[in-house]
mmCIF file with all atom_site columns, C-alpha atoms in Angstrom:
data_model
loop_
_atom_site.group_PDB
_atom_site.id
_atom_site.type_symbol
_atom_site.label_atom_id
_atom_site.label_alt_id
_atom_site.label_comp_id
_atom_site.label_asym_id
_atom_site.label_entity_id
_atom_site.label_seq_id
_atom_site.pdbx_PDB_ins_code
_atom_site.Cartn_x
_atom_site.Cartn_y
_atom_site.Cartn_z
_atom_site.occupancy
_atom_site.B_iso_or_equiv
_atom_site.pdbx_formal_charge
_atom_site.auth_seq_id
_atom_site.auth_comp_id
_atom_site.auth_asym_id
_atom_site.auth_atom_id
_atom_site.pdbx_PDB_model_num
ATOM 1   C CA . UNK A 1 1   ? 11.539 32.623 -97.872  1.00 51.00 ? 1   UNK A CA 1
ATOM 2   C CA . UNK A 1 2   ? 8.277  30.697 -98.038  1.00 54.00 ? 2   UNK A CA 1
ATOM 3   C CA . UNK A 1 3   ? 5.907  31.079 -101.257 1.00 61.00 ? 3   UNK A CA 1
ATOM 4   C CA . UNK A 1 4   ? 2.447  32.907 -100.692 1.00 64.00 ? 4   UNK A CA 1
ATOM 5   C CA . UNK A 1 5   ? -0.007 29.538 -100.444 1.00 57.00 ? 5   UNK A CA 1
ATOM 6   C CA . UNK A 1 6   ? 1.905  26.873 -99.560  1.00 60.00 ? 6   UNK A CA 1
ATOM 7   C CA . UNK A 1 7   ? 1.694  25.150 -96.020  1.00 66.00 ? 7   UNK A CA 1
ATOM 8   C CA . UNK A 1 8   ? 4.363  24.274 -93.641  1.00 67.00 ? 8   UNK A CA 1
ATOM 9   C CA . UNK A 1 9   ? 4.294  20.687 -93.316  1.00 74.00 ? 9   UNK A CA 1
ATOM 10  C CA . UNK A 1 10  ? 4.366  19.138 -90.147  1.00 80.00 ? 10  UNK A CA 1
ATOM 11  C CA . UNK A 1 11  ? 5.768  15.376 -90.279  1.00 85.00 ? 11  UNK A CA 1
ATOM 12  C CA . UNK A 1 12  ? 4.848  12.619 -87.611  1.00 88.00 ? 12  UNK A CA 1
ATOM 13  C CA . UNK A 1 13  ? 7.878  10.851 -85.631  1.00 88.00 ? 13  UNK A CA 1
ATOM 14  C CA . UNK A 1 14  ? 6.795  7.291  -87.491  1.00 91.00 ? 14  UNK A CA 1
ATOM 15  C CA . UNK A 1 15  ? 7.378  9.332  -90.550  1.00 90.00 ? 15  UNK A CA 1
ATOM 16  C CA . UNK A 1 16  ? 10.353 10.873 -89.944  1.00 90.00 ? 16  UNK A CA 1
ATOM 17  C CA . UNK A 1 17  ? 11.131 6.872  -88.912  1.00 91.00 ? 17  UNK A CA 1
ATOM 18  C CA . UNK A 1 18  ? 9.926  5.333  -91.850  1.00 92.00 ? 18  UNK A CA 1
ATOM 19  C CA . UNK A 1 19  ? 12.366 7.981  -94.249  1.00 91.00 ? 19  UNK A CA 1
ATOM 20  C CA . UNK A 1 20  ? 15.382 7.577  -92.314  1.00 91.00 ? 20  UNK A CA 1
ATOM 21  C CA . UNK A 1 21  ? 15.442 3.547  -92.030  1.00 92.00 ? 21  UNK A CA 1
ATOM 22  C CA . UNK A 1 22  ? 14.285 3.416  -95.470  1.00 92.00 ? 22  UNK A CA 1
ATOM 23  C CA . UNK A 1 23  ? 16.873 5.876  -96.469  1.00 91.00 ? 23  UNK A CA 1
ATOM 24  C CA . UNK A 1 24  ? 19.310 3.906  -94.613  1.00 91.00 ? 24  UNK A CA 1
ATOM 25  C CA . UNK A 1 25  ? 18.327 0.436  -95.867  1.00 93.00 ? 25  UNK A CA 1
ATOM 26  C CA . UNK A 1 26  ? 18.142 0.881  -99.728  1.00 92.00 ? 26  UNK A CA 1
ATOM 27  C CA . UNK A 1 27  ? 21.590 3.322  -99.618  1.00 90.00 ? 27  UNK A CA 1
ATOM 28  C CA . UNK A 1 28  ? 19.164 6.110  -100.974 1.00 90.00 ? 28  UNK A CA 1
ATOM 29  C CA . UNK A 1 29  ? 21.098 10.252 -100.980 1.00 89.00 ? 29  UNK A CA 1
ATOM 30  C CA . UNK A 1 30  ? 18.948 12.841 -99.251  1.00 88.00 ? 30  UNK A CA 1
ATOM 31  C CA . UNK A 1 31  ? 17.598 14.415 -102.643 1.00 87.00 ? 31  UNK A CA 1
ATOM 32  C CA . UNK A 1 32  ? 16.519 10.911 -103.811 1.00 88.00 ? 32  UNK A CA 1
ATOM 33  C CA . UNK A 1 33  ? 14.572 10.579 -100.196 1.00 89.00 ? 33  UNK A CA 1
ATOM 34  C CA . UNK A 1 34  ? 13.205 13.735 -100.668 1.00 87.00 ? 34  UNK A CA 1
ATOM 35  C CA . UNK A 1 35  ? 11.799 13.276 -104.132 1.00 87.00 ? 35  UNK A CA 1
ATOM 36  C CA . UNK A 1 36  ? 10.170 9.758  -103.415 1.00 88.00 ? 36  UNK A CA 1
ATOM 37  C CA . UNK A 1 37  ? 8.631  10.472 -100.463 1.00 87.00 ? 37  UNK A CA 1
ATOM 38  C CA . UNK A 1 38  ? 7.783  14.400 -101.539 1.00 85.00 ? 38  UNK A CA 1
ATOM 39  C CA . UNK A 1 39  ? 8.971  16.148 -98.371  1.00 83.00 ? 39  UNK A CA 1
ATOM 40  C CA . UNK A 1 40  ? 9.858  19.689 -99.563  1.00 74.00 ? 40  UNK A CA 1
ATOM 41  C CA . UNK A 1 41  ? 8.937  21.611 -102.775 1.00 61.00 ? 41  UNK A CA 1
ATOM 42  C CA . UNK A 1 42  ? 12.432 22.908 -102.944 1.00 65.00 ? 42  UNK A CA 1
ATOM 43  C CA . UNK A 1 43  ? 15.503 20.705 -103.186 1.00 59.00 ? 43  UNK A CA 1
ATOM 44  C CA . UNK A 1 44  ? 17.998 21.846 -100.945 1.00 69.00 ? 44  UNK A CA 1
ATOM 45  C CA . UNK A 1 45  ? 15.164 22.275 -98.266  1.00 76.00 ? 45  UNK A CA 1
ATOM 46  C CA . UNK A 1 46  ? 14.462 18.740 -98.469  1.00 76.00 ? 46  UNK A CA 1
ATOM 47  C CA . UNK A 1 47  ? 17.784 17.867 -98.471  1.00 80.00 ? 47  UNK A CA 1
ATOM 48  C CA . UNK A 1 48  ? 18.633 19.647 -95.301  1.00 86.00 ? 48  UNK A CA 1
ATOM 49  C CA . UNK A 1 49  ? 15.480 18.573 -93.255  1.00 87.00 ? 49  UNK A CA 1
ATOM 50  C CA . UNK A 1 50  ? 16.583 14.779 -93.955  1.00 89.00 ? 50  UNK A CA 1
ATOM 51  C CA . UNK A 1 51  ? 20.026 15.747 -92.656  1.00 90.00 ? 51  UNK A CA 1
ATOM 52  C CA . UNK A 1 52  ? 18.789 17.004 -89.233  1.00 90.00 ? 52  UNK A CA 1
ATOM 53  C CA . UNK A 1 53  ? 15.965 13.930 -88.927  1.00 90.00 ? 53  UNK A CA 1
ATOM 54  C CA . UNK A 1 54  ? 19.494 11.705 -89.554  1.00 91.00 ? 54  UNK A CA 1
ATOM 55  C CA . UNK A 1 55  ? 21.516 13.599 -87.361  1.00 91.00 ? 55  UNK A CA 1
ATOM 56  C CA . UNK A 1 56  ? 18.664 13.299 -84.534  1.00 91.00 ? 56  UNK A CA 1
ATOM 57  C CA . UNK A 1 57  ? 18.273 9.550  -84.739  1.00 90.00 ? 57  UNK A CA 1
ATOM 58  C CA . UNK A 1 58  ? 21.937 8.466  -84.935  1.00 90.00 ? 58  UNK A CA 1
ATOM 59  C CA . UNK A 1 59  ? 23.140 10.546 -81.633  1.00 90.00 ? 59  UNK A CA 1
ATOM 60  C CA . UNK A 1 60  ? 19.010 10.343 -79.918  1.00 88.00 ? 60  UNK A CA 1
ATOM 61  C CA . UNK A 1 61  ? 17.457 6.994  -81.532  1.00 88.00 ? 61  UNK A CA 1
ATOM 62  C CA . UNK A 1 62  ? 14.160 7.257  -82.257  1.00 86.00 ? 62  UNK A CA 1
ATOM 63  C CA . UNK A 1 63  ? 13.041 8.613  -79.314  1.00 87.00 ? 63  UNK A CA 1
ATOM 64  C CA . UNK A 1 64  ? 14.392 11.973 -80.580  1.00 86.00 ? 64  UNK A CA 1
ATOM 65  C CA . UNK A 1 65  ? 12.273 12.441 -83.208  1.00 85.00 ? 65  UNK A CA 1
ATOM 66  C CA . UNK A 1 66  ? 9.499  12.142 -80.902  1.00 83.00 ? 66  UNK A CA 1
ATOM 67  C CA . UNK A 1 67  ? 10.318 14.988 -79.296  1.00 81.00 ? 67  UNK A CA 1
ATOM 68  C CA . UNK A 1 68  ? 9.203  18.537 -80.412  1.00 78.00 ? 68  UNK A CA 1
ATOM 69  C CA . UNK A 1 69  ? 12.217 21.048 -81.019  1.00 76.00 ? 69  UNK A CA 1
ATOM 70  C CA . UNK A 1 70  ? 10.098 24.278 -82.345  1.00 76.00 ? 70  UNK A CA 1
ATOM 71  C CA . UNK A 1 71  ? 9.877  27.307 -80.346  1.00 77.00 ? 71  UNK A CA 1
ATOM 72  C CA . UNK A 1 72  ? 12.071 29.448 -78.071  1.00 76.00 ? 72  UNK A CA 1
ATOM 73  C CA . UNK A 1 73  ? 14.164 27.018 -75.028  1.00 74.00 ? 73  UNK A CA 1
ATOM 74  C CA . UNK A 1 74  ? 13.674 27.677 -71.665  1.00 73.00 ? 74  UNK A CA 1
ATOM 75  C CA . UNK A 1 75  ? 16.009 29.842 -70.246  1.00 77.00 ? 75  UNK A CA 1
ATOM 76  C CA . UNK A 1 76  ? 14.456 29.890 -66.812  1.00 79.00 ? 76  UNK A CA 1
ATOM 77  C CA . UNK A 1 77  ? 15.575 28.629 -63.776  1.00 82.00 ? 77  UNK A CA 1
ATOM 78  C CA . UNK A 1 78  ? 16.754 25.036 -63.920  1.00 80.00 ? 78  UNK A CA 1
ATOM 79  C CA . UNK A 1 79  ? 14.591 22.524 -62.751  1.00 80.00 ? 79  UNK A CA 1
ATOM 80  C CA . UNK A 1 80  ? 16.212 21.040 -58.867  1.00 82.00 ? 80  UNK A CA 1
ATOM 81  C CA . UNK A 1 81  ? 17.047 17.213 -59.630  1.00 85.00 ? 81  UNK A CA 1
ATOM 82  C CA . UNK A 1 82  ? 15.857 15.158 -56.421  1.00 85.00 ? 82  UNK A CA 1
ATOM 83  C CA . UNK A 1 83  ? 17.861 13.707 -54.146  1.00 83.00 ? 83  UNK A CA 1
ATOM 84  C CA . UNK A 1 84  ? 18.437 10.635 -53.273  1.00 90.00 ? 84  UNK A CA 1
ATOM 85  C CA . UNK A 1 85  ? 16.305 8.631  -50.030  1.00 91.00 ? 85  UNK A CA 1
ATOM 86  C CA . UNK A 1 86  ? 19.239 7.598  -48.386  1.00 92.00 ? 86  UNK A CA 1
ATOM 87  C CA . UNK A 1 87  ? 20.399 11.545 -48.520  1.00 92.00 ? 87  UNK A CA 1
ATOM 88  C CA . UNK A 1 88  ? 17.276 12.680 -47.635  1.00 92.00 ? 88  UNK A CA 1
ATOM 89  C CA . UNK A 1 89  ? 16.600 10.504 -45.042  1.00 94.00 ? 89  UNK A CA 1
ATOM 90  C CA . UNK A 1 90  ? 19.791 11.441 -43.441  1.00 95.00 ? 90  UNK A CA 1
ATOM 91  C CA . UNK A 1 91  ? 19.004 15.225 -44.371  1.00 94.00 ? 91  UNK A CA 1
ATOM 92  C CA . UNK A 1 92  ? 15.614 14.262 -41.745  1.00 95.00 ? 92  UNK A CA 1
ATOM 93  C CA . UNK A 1 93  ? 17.384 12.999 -39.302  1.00 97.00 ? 93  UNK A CA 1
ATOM 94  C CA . UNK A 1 94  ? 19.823 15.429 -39.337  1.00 97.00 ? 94  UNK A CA 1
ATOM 95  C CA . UNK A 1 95  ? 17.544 17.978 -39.290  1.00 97.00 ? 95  UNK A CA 1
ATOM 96  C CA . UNK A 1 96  ? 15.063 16.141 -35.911  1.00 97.00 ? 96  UNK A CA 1
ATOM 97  C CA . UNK A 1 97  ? 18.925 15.800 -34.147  1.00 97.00 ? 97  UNK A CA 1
ATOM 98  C CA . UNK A 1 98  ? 19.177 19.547 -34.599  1.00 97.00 ? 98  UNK A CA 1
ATOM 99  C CA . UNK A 1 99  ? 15.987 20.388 -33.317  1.00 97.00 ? 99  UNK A CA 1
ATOM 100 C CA . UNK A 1 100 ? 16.093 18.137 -30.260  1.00 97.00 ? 100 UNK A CA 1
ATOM 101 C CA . UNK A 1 101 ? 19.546 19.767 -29.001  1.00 97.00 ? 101 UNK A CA 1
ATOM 102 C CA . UNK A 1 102 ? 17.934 23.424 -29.860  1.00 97.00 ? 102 UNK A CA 1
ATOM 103 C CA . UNK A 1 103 ? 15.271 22.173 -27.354  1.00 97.00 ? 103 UNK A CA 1
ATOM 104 C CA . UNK A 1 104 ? 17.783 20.950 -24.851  1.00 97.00 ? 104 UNK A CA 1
ATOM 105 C CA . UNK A 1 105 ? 19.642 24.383 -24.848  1.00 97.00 ? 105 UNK A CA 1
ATOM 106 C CA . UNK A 1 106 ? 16.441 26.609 -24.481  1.00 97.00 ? 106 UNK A CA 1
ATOM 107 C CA . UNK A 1 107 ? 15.360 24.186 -21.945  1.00 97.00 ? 107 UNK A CA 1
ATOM 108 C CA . UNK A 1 108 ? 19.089 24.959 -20.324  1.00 96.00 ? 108 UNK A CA 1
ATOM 109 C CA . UNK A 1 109 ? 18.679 28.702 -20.544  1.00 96.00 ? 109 UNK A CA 1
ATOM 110 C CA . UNK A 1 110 ? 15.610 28.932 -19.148  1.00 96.00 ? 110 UNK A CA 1
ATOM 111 C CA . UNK A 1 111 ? 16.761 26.609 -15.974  1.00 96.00 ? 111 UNK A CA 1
ATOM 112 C CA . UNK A 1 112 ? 19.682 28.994 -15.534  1.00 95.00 ? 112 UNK A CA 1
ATOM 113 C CA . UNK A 1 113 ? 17.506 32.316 -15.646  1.00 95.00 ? 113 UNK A CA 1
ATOM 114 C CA . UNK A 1 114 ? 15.371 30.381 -13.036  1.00 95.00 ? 114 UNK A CA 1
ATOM 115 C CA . UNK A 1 115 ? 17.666 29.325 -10.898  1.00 94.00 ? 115 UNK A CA 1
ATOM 116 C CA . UNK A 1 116 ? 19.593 32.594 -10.821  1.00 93.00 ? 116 UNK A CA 1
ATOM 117 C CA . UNK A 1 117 ? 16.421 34.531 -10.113  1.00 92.00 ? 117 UNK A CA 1
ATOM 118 C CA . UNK A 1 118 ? 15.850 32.123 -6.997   1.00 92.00 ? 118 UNK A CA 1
ATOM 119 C CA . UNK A 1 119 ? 19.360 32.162 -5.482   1.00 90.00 ? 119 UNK A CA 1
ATOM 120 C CA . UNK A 1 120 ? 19.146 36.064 -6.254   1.00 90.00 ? 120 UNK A CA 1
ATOM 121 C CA . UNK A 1 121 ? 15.756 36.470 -4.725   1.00 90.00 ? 121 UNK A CA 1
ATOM 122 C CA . UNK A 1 122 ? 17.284 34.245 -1.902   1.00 88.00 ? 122 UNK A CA 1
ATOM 123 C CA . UNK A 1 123 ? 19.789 36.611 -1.460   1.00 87.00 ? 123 UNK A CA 1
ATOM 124 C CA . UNK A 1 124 ? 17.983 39.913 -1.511   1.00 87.00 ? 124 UNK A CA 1
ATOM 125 C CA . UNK A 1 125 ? 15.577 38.023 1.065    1.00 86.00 ? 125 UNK A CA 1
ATOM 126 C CA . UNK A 1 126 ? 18.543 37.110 3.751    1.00 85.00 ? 126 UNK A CA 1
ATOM 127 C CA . UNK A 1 127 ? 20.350 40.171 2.851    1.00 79.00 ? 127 UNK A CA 1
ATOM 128 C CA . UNK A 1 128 ? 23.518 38.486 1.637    1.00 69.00 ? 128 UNK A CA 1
ATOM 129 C CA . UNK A 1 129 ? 25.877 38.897 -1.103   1.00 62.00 ? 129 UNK A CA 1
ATOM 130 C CA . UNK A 1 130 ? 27.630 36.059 -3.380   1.00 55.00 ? 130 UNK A CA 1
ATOM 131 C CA . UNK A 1 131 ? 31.168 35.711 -3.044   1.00 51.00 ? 131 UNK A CA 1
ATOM 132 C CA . UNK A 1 132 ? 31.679 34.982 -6.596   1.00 48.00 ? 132 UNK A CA 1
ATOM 133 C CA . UNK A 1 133 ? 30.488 36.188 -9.272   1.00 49.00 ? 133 UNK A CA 1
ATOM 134 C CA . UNK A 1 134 ? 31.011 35.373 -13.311  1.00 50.00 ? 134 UNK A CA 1
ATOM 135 C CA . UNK A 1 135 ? 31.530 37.900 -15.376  1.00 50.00 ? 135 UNK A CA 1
ATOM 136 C CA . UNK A 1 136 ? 28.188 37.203 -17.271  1.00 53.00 ? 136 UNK A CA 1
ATOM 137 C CA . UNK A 1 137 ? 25.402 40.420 -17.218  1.00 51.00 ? 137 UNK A CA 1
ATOM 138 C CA . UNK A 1 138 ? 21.796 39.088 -17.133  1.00 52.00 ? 138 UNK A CA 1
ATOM 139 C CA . UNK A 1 139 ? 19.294 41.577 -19.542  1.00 53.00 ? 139 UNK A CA 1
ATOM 140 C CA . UNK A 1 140 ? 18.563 43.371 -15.991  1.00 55.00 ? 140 UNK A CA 1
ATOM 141 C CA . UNK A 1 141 ? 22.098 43.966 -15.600  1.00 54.00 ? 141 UNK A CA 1
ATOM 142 C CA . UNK A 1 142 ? 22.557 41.355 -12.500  1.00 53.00 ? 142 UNK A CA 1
ATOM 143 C CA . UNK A 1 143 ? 25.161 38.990 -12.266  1.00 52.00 ? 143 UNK A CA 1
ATOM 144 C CA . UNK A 1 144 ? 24.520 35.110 -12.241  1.00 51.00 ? 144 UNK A CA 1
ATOM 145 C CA . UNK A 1 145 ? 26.804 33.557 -9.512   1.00 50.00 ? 145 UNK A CA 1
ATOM 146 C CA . UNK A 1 146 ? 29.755 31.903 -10.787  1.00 48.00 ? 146 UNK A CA 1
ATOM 147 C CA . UNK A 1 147 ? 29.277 28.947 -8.379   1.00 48.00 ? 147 UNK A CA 1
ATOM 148 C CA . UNK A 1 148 ? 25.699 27.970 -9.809   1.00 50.00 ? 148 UNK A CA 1
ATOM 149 C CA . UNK A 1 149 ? 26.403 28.487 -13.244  1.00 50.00 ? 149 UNK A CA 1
ATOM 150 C CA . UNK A 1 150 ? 29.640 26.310 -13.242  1.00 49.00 ? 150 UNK A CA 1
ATOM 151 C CA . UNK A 1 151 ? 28.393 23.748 -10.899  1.00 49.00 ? 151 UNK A CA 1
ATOM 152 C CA . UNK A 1 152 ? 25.395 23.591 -13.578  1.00 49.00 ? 152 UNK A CA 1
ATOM 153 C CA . UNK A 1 153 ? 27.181 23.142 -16.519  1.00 48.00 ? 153 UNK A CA 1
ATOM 154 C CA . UNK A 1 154 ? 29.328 20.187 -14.730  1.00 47.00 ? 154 UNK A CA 1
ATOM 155 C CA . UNK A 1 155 ? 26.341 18.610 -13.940  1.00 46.00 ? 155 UNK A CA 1
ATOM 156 C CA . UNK A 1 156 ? 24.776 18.843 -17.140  1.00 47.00 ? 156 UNK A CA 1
ATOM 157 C CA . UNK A 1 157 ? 27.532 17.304 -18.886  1.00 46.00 ? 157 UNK A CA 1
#
């Protein structure tokens, strides 16, 4: 535990650069680093703080020590990495090819329900009945005849 009075010191990334390759260079132990450039009142403390600033810039290079480790990590949701263009693009045109047939079928329902309603009102105007029937129920519980709806779908082939 920390002493009443003294400061918790908070050491640059060029100085945490300097130590280490100085360290490094002149074959100096961590308590000799530690006592010539003063980094921790306490011994062992010192010790152990040059042993994680080595640790961090022989597995992250100096760009490690740049970074700032205090504080809790995010546990939150993961960031989403982006995706590539070409998968994107692809994921676009994928997408406008879907839309366009969605269009084409509506457009396709809508000219059966139209044409069924004319041959029907046809029929209810001459009096007649269809022949054939499918065994498809419109909404209003009439039948569409089988002869226009599989004549339709040939032709729309």
């Amino acid at each position: 535990m920390r002493k009443k009075g003294t400061k918790n010191h908070n050491y640059s990334a060029e100085f945490k650069i300097s130590v280490i390759m100085d360290m490094r260079a002149n074959h100096l132990g961590y308590r000799e680093t530690a006592r010539k450039y003063n980094i921790a009142a306490n011994d062992s403390q010192g010790k152990d703080r040059l042993k994680v600033w080595e640790r961090i810039y022989l597995e992250e290079g100096a760009e490690g020590l740049m970074t700032e480790r205090r504080g809790r990590k995010s546990t939150g949701r993961p960031k989403k990495k982006p995706l590539d263009k070409e998968i994107e693009n692809d994921l676009i045109a994928e997408n406008q090819r879907l839309k366009e047939r969605n269009e084409y079928l509506e457009m396709e329902i809508e000219y059966i329900k139209k044409l069924s309603a004319l041959v029907l009102a046809e029929e209810q105007k001459n009096g007649k009945k269809t022949k054939y029937f499918c065994g498809k129920r419109k909404r209003n519980g009439a039948k569409l005849p089988f002869e226009i709806t599989n004549g339709l779908k040939r032709s729309l082939r």
